[in-house]
mmCIF file of C-alpha atoms in Angstrom:
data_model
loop_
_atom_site.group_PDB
_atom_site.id
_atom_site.type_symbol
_atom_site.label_atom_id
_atom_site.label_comp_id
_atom_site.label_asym_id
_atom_site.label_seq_id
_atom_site.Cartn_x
_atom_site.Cartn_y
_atom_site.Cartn_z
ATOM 1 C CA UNK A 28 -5.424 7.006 -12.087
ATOM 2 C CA UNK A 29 -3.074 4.614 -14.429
ATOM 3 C CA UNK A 30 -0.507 1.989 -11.983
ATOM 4 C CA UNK A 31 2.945 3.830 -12.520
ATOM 5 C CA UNK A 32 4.906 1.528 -14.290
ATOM 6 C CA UNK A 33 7.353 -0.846 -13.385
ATOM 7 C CA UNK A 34 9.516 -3.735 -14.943
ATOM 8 C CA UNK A 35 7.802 -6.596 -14.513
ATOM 9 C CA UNK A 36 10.774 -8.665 -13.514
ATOM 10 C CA UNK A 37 14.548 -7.930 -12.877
ATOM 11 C CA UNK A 38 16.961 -10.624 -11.898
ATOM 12 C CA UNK A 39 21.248 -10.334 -10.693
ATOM 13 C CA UNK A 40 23.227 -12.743 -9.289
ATOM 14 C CA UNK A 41 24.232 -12.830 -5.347
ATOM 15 C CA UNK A 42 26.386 -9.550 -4.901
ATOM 16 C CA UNK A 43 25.594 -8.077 -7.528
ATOM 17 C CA UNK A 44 23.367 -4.420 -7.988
ATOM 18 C CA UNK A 45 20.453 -4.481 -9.541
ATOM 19 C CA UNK A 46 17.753 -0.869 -10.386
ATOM 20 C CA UNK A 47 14.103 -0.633 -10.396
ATOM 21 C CA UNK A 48 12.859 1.833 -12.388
ATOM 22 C CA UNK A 49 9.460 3.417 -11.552
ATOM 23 C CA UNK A 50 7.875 6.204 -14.072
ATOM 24 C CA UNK A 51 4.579 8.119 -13.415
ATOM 25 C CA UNK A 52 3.833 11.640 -14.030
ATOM 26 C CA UNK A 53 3.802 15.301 -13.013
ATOM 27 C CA UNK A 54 0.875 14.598 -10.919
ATOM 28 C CA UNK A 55 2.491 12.227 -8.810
ATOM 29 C CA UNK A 56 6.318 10.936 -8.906
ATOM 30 C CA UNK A 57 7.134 14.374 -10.596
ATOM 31 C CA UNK A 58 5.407 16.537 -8.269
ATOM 32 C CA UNK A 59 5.720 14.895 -4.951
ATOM 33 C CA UNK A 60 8.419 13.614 -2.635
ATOM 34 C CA UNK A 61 6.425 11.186 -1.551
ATOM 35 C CA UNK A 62 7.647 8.641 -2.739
ATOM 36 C CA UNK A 63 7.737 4.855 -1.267
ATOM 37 C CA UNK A 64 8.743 1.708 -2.028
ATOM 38 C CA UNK A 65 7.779 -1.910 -0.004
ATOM 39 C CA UNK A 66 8.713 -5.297 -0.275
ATOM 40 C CA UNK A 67 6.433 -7.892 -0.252
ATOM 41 C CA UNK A 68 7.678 -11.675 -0.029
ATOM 42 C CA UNK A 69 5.010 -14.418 -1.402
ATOM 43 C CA UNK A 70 1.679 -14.454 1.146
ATOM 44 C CA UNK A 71 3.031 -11.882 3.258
ATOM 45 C CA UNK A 72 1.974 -8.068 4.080
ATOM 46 C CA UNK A 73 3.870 -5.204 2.302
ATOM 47 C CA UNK A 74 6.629 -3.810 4.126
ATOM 48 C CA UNK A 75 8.427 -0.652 3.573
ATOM 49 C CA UNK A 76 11.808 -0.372 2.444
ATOM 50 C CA UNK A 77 12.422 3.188 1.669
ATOM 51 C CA UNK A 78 10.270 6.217 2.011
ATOM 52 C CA UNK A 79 10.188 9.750 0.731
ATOM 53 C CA UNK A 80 12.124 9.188 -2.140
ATOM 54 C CA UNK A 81 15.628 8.017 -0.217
ATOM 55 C CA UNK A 82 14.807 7.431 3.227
ATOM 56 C CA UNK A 83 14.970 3.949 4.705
ATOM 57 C CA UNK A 84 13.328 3.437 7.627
ATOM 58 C CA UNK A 85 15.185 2.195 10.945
ATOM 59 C CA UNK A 86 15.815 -1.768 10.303
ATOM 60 C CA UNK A 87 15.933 -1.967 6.676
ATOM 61 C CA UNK A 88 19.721 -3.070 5.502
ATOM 62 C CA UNK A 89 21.777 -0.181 3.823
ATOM 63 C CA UNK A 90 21.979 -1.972 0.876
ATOM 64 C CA UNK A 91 18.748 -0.387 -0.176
ATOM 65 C CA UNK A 92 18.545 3.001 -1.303
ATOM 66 C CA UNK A 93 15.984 5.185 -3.340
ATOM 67 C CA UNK A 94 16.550 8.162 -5.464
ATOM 68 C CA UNK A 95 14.047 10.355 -8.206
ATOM 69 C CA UNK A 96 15.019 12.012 -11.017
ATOM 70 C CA UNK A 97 12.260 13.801 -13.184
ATOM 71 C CA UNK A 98 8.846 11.842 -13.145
ATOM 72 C CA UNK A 99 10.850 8.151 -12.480
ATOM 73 C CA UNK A 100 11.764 7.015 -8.929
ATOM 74 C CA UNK A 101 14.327 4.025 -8.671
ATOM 75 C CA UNK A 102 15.197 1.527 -6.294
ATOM 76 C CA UNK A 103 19.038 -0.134 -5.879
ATOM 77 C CA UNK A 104 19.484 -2.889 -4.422
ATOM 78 C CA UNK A 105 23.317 -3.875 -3.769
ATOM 79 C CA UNK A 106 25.137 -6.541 -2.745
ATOM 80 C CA UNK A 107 21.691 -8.919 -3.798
ATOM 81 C CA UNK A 108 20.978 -11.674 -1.163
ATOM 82 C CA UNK A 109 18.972 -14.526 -1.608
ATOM 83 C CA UNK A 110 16.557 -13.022 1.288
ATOM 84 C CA UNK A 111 15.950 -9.796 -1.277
ATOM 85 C CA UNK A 112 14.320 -12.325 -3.968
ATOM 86 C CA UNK A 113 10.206 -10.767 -3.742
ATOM 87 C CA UNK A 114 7.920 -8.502 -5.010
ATOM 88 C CA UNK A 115 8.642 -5.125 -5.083
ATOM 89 C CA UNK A 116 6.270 -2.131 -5.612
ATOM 90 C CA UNK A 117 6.590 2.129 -6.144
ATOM 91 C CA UNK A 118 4.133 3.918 -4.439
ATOM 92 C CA UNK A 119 3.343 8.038 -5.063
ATOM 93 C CA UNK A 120 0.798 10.856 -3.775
ATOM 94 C CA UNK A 121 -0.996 12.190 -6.514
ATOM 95 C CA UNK A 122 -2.477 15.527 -7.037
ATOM 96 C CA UNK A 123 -5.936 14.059 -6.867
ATOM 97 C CA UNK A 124 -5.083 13.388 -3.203
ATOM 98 C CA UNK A 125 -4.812 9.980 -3.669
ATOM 99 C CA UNK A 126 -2.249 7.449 -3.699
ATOM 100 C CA UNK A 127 -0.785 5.039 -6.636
ATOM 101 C CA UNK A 128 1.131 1.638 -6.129
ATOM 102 C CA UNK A 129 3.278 0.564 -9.931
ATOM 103 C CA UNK A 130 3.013 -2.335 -11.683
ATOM 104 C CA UNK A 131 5.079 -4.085 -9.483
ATOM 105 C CA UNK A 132 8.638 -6.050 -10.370
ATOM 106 C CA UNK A 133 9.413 -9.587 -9.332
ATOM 107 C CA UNK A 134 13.434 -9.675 -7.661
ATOM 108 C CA UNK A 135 14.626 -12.493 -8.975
ATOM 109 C CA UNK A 136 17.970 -13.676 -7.044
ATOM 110 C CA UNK A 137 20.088 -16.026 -9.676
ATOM 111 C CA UNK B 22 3.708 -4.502 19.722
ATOM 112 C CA UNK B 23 1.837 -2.454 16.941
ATOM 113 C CA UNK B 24 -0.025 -4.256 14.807
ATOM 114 C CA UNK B 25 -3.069 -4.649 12.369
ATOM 115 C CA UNK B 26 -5.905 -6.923 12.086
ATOM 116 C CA UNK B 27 -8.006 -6.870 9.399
ATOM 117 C CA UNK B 28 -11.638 -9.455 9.594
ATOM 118 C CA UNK B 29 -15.166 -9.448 7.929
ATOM 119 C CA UNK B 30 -13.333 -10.803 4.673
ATOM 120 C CA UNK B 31 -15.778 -13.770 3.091
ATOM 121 C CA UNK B 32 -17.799 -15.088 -0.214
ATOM 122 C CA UNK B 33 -20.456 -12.909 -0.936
ATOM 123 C CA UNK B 34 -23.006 -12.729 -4.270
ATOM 124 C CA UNK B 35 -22.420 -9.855 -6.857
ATOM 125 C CA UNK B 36 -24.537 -6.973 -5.889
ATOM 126 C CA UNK B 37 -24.114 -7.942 -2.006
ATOM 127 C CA UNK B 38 -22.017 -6.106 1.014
ATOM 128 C CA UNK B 39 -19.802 -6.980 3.122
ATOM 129 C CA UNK B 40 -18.368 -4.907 6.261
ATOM 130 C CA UNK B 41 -14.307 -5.483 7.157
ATOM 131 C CA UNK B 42 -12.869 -4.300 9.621
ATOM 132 C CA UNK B 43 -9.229 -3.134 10.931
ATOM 133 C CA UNK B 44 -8.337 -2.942 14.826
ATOM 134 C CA UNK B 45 -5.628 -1.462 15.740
ATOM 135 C CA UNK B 46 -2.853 -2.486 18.942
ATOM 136 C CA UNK B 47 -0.319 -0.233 20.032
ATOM 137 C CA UNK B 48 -1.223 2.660 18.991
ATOM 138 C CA UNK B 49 -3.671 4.851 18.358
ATOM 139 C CA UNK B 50 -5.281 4.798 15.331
ATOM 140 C CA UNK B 51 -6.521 8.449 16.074
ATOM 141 C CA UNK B 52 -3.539 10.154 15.366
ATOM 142 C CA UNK B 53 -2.822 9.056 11.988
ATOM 143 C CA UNK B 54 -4.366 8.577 8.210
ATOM 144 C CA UNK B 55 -5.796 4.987 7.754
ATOM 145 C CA UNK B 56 -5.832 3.449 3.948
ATOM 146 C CA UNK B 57 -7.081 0.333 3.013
ATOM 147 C CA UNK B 58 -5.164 -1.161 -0.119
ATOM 148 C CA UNK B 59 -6.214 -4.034 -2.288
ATOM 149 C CA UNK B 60 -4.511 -6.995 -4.495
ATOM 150 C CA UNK B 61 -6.021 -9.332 -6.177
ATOM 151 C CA UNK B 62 -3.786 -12.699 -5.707
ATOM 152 C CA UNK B 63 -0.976 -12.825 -7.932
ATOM 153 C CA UNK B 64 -1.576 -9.367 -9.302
ATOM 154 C CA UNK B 65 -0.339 -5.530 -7.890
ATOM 155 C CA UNK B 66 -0.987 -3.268 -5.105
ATOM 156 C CA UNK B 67 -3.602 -1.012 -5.458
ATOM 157 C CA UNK B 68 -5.125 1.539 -3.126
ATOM 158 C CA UNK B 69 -8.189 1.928 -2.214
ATOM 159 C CA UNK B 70 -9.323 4.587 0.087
ATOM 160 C CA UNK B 71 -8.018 7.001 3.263
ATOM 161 C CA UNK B 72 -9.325 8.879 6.420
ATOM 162 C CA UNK B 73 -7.675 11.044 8.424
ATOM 163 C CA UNK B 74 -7.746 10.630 11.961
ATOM 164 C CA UNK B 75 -10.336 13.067 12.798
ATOM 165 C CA UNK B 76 -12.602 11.009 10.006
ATOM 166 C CA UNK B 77 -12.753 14.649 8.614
ATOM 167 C CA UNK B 78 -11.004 13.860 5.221
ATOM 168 C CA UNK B 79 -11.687 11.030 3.406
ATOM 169 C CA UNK B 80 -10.608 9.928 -0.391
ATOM 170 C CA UNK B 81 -11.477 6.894 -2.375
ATOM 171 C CA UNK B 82 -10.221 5.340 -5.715
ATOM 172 C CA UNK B 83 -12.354 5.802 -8.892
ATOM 173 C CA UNK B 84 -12.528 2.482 -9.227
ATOM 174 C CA UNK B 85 -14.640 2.541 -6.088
ATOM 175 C CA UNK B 86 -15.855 5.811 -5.553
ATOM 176 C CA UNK B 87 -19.753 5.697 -4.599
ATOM 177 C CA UNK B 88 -19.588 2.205 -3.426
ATOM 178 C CA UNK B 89 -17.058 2.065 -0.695
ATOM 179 C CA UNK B 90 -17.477 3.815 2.555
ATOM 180 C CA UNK B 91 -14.165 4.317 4.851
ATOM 181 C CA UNK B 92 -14.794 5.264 8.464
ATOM 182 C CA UNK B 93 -13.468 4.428 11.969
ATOM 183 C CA UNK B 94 -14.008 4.576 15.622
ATOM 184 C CA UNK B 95 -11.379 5.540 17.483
ATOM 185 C CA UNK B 96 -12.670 5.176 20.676
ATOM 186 C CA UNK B 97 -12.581 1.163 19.865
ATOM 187 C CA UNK B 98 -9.267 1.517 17.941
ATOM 188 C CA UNK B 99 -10.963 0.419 14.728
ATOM 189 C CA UNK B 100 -10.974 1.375 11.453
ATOM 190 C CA UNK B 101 -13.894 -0.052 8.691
ATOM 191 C CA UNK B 102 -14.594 -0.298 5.140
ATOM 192 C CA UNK B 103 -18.170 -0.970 3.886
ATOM 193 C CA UNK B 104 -18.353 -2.307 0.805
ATOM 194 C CA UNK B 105 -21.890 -2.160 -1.492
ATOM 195 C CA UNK B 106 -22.343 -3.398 -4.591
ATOM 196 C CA UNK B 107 -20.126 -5.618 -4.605
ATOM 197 C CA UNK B 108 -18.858 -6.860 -8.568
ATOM 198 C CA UNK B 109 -16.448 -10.002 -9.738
ATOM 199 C CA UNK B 110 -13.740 -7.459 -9.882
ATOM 200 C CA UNK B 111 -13.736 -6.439 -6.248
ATOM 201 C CA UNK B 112 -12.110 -9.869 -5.421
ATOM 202 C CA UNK B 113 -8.984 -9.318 -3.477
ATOM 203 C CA UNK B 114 -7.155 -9.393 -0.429
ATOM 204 C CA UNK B 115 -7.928 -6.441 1.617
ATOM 205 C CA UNK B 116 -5.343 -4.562 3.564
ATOM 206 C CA UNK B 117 -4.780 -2.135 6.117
ATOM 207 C CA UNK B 118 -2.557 -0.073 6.524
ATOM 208 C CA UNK B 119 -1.576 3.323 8.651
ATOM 209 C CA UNK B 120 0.806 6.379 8.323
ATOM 210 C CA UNK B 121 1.689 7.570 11.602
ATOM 211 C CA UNK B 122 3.966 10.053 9.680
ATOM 212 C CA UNK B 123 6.625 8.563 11.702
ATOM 213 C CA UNK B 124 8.712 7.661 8.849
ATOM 214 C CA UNK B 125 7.553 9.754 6.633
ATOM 215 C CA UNK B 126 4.781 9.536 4.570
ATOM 216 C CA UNK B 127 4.919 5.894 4.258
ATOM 217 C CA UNK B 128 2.333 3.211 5.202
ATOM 218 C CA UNK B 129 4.632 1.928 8.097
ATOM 219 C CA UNK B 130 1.765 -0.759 9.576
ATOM 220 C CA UNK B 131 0.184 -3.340 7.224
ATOM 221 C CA UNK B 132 -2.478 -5.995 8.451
ATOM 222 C CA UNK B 133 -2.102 -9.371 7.014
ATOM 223 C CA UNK B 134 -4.976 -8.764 4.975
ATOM 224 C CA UNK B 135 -8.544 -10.678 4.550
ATOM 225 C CA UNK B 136 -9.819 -12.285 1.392
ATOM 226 C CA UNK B 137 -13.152 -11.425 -0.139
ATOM 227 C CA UNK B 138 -14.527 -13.180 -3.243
ATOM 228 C CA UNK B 139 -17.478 -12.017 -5.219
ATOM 229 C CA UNK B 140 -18.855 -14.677 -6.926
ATOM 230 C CA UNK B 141 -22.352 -16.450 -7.677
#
């Protein structure tokens, strides 16, 4: 099972809105809502930002929001904070009954 | 407070095991799937292996499948992965991680991981 893929880095300046793309296939972003996304700051755990395609669990800011179109999830970000500068990373079931993370894309704040 | 620790991480030769384990607080680790997830530092995410809570369903990666053994005891809370075989490109931080289908399908706990290096 290939990463789904992810730009490596994406940058925007404080306020701004910035888009993470995240493409896999019909065997898992295409075919499944399930569909996550986590944040992970430098030596920390993961944490989850939005799951099931647009959901964001209770706590995250509204400023994050998910959507899927096709075989490519994406991630917004608006109104960028310094606090949002991390790691980000897609996440999908797959038809194999496993799971896939992407590449992962570095949020960098300006 | 829910929460995650992961242990057992440590340097260990190519070819050699090494046993972590996960206990769970909070909850119960019964009622929900249990994945372990890897990253090698400064690299990605990449999952591992599941069980559901009944230890009745369990997947594993390709990467490795035959090697790895996921399994957990909930009447101590705990969740385990056994790892044979061991090669260079095991190295990595070792989460856990649960989805209590609470929000979703998500992995909503994480541990803070434990390091294991293969290396002679």
């Amino acid at each position: 099972q290939s990463a789904l893929t992810q730009p490596a880095s994406v940058s925007g300046s404080p306020g701004q809105s910035i888009t993470i793309s995240c493409t896999g296939t019909n065997s898992d972003v295409g075919g499944y809502k399930y569909v996550s996304w986590y944040q992970q700051h430098p030596g920390k755990a993961p944490k989850v930002m939005i799951y099931d395609v647009n959901n964001r669990p209770s706590g995250v800011s509204n400023r994050f929001s998910g959507s899927k179109s096709g075989s490519t999830a994406s991630l917004t970000i608006s109104g960028l904070q310094a606090e949002d500068e991390a790691d980000y990373y897609c996440c999908s079931y797959t038809s194999t009954k496993n799971y896939v993370f992407g590449t992962g894309t570095k949020v960098t704040v300006l | 407070e829910v929460q995650l620790v992961e242990s057992g991480g440590g340097l260990v030769q190519p070819g050699g095991s090494l046993r972590l384990s996960c206990g769970a607080s909070g909850f119960a680790i019964s009622s929900c799937w249990m994945h372990w997830v890897r990253q090698v530092p400064g690299k990605g995410l990449v999952w591992v292996s599941r069980i559901h809570g009944d230890g009745n369903e369990i997947n594993y990666a390709d990467s490795v499948k035959g090697r790895f053994t996921i399994s957990r005891d909930n009447a101590k809370n705990t969740l385990f992965l056994q790892l044979n075989s061991l090669r260079v490109e095991d190295t990595a931080v070792y989460y856990c991680a649960s989805q209590r289908w609470l929000q979703g399908s998500a992995f909503d706990i994480w541990g803070q991981g434990t390091m294991v290096t293969v290396s002679s």
